[in-house]
PDB file of C-alpha atoms in Angstrom:
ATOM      1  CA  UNK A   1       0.000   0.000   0.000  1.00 84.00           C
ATOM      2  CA  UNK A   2       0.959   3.934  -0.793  1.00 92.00           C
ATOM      3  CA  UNK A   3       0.290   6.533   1.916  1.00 95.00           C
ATOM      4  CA  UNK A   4       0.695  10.196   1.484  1.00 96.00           C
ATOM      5  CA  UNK A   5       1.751  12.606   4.976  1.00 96.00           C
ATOM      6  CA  UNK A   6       2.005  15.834   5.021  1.00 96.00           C
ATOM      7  CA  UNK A   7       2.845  18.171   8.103  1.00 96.00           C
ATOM      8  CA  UNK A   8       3.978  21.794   8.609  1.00 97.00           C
ATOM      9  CA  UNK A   9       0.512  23.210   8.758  1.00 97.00           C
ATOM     10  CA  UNK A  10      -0.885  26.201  11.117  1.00 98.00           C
ATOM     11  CA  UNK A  11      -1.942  28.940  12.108  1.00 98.00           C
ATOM     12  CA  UNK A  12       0.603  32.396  11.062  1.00 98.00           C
ATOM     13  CA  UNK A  13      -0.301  36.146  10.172  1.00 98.00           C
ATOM     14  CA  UNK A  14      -0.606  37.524   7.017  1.00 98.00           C
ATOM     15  CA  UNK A  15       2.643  37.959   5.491  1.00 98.00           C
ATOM     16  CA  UNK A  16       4.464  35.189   7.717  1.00 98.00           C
ATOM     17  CA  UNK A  17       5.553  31.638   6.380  1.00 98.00           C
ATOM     18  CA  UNK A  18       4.841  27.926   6.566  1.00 98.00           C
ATOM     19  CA  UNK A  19       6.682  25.106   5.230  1.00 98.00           C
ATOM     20  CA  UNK A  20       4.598  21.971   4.110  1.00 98.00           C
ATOM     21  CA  UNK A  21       6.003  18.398   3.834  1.00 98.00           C
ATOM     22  CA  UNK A  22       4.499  15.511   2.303  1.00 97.00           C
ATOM     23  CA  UNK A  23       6.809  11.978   2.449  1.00 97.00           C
ATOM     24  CA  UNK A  24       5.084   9.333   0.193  1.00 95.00           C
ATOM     25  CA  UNK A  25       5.475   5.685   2.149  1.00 94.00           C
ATOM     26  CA  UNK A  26       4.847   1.925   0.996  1.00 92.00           C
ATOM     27  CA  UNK A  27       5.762   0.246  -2.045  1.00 86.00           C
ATOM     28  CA  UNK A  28       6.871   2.294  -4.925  1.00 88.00           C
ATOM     29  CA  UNK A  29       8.641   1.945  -8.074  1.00 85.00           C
ATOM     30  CA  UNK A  30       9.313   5.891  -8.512  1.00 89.00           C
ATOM     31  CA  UNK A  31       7.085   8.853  -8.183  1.00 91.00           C
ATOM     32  CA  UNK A  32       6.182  10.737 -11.500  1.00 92.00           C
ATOM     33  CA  UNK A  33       4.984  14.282 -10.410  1.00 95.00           C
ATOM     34  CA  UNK A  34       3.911  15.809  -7.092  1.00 96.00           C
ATOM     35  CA  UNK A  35       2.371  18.284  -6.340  1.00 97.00           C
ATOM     36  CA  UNK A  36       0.023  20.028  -3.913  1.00 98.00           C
ATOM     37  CA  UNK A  37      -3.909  21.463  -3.892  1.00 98.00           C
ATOM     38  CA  UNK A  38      -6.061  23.347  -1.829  1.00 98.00           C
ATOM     39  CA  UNK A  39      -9.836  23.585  -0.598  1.00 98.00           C
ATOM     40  CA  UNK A  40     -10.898  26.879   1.407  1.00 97.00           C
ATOM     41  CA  UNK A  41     -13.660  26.539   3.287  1.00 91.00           C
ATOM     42  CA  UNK A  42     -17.234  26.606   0.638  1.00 94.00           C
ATOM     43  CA  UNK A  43     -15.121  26.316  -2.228  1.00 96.00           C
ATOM     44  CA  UNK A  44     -13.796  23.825  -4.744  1.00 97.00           C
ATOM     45  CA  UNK A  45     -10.356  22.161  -4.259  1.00 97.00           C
ATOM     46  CA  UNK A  46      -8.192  23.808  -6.832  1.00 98.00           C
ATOM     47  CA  UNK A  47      -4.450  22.859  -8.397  1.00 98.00           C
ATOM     48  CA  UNK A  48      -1.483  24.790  -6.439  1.00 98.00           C
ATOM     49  CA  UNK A  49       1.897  23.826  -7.961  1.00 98.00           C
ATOM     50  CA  UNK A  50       3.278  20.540  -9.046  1.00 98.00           C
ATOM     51  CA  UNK A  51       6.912  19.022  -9.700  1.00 98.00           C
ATOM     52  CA  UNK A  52       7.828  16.875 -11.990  1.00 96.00           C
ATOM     53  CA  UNK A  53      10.458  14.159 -11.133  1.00 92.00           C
ATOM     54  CA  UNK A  54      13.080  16.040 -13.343  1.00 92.00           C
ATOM     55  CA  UNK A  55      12.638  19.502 -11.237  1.00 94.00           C
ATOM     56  CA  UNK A  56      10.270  21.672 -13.331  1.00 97.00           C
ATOM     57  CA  UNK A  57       7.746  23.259 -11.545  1.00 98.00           C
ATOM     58  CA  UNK A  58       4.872  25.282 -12.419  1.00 98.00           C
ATOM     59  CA  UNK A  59       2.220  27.011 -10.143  1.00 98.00           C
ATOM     60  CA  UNK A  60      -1.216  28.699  -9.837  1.00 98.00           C
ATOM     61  CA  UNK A  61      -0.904  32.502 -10.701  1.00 98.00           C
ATOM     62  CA  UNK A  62      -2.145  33.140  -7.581  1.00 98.00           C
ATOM     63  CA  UNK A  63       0.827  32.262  -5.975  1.00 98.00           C
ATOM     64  CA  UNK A  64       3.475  32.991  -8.461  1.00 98.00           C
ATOM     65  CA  UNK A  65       6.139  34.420  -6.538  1.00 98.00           C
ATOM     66  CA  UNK A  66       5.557  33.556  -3.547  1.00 98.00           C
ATOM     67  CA  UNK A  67       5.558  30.103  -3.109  1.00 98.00           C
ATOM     68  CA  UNK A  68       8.345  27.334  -4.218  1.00 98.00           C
ATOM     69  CA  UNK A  69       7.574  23.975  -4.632  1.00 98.00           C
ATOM     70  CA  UNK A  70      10.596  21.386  -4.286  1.00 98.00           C
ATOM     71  CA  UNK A  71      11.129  17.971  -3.504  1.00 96.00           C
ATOM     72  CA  UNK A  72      13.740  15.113  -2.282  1.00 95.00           C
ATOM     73  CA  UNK A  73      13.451  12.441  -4.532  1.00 92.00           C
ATOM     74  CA  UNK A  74      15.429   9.653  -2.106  1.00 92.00           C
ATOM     75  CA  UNK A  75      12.966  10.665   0.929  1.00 94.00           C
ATOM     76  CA  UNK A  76      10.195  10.378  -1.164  1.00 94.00           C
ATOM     77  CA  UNK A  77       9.258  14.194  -0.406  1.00 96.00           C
ATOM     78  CA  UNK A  78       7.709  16.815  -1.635  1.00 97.00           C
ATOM     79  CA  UNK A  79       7.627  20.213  -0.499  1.00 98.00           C
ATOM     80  CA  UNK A  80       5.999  23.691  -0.808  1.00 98.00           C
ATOM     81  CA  UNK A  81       7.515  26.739   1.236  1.00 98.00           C
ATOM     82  CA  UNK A  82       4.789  29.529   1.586  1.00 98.00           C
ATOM     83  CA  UNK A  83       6.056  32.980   2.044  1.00 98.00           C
ATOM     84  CA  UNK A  84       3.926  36.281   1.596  1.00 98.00           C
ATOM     85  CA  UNK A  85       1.206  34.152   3.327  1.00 98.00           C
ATOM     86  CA  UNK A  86      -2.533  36.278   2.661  1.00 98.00           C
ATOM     87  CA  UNK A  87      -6.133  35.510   4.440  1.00 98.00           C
ATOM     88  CA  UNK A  88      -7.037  33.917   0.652  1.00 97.00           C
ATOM     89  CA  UNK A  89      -4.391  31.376   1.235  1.00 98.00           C
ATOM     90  CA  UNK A  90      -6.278  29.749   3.975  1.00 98.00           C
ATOM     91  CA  UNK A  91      -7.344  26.726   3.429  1.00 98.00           C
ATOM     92  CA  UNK A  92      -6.490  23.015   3.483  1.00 98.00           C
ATOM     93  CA  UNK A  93      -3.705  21.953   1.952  1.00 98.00           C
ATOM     94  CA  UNK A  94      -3.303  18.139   0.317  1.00 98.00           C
ATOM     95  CA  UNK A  95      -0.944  16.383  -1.105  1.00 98.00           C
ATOM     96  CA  UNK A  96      -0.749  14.229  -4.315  1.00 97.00           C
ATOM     97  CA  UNK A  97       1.479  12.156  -6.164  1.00 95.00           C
ATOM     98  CA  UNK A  98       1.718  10.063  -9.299  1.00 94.00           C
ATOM     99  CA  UNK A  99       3.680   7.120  -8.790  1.00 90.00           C
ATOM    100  CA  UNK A 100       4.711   3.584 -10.285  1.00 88.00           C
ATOM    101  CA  UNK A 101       3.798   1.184  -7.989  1.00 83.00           C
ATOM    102  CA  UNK A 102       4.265  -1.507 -10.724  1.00 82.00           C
ATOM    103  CA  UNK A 103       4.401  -2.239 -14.273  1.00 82.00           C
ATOM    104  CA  UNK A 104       0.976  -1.382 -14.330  1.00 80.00           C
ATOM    105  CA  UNK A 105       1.443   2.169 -14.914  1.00 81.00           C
ATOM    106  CA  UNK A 106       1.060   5.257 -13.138  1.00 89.00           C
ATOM    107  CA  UNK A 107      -1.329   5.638  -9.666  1.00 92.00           C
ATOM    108  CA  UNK A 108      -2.812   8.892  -8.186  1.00 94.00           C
ATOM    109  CA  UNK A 109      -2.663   9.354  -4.375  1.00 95.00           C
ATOM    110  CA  UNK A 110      -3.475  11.896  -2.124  1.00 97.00           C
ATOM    111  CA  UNK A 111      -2.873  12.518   1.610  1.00 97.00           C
ATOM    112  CA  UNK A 112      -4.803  13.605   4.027  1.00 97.00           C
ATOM    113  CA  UNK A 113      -4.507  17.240   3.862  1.00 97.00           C
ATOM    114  CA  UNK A 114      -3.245  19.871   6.695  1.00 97.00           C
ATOM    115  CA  UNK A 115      -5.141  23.004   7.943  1.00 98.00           C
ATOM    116  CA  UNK A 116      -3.203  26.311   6.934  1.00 98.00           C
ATOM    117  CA  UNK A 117      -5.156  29.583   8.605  1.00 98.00           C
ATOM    118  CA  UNK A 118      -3.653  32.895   7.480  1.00 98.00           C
ATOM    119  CA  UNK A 119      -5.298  35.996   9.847  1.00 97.00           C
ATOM    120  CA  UNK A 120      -5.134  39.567   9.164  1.00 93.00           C
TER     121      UNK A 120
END
């Protein structure tokens, strides 16, 4: 079995920072791309940034700038450093991952998600 984490959420002022971690566990081949979304509160879940196992990146204009996505590819992690923080950045946070987990192809997982609150 494949289990996404993810840690680093909480609870900062607008402008502060949070780091957010995701470490993919169980039996995997490789990991394609990673990536992270977010659902505020009455709103769809939408697409933040992604990584693809090469190092290219790409991100939601919303957050251009101010965010940088990265990951480790021997610890399996992915991660998303949030500077700038705003109030419309609130929301919770999950984390996904394509990943060969055979020679069946590719497999999409997703953690369980962690609560970022940014107050004015």
């Amino acid at each position: 079995q494949v289990q996404l984490v993810e840690s680093g959420g909480g609870l900062v002022q607008a402008g502060g920072s949070l780091r957010l971690s995701c470490t993919a566990s169980g039996i995997i081949f490789s990991i394609n791309t990673m990536g992270w979304y977010r659902q505020a509160p009455g709103k769809q879940r939408e697409w933040v940034a992604a990584i693809t196992s090469g190092g290219n990146s790409n991100y939601v204009d919303s957050v251009k700038g101010r965010f940088t996505i990265s990951r480790d590819n021997a610890k399996n992690t992915v991660y998303l450093q949030m500077n700038s923080l705003k109030p419309e950045d609130t929301a919770v946070y999950y984390c996904h991952a394509n990943l060969m987990r055979d020679f069946g192809g590719g497999y999409d997982y997703w953690g369980q998600g962690t609560q970022v609150i940014v107050s004015s």
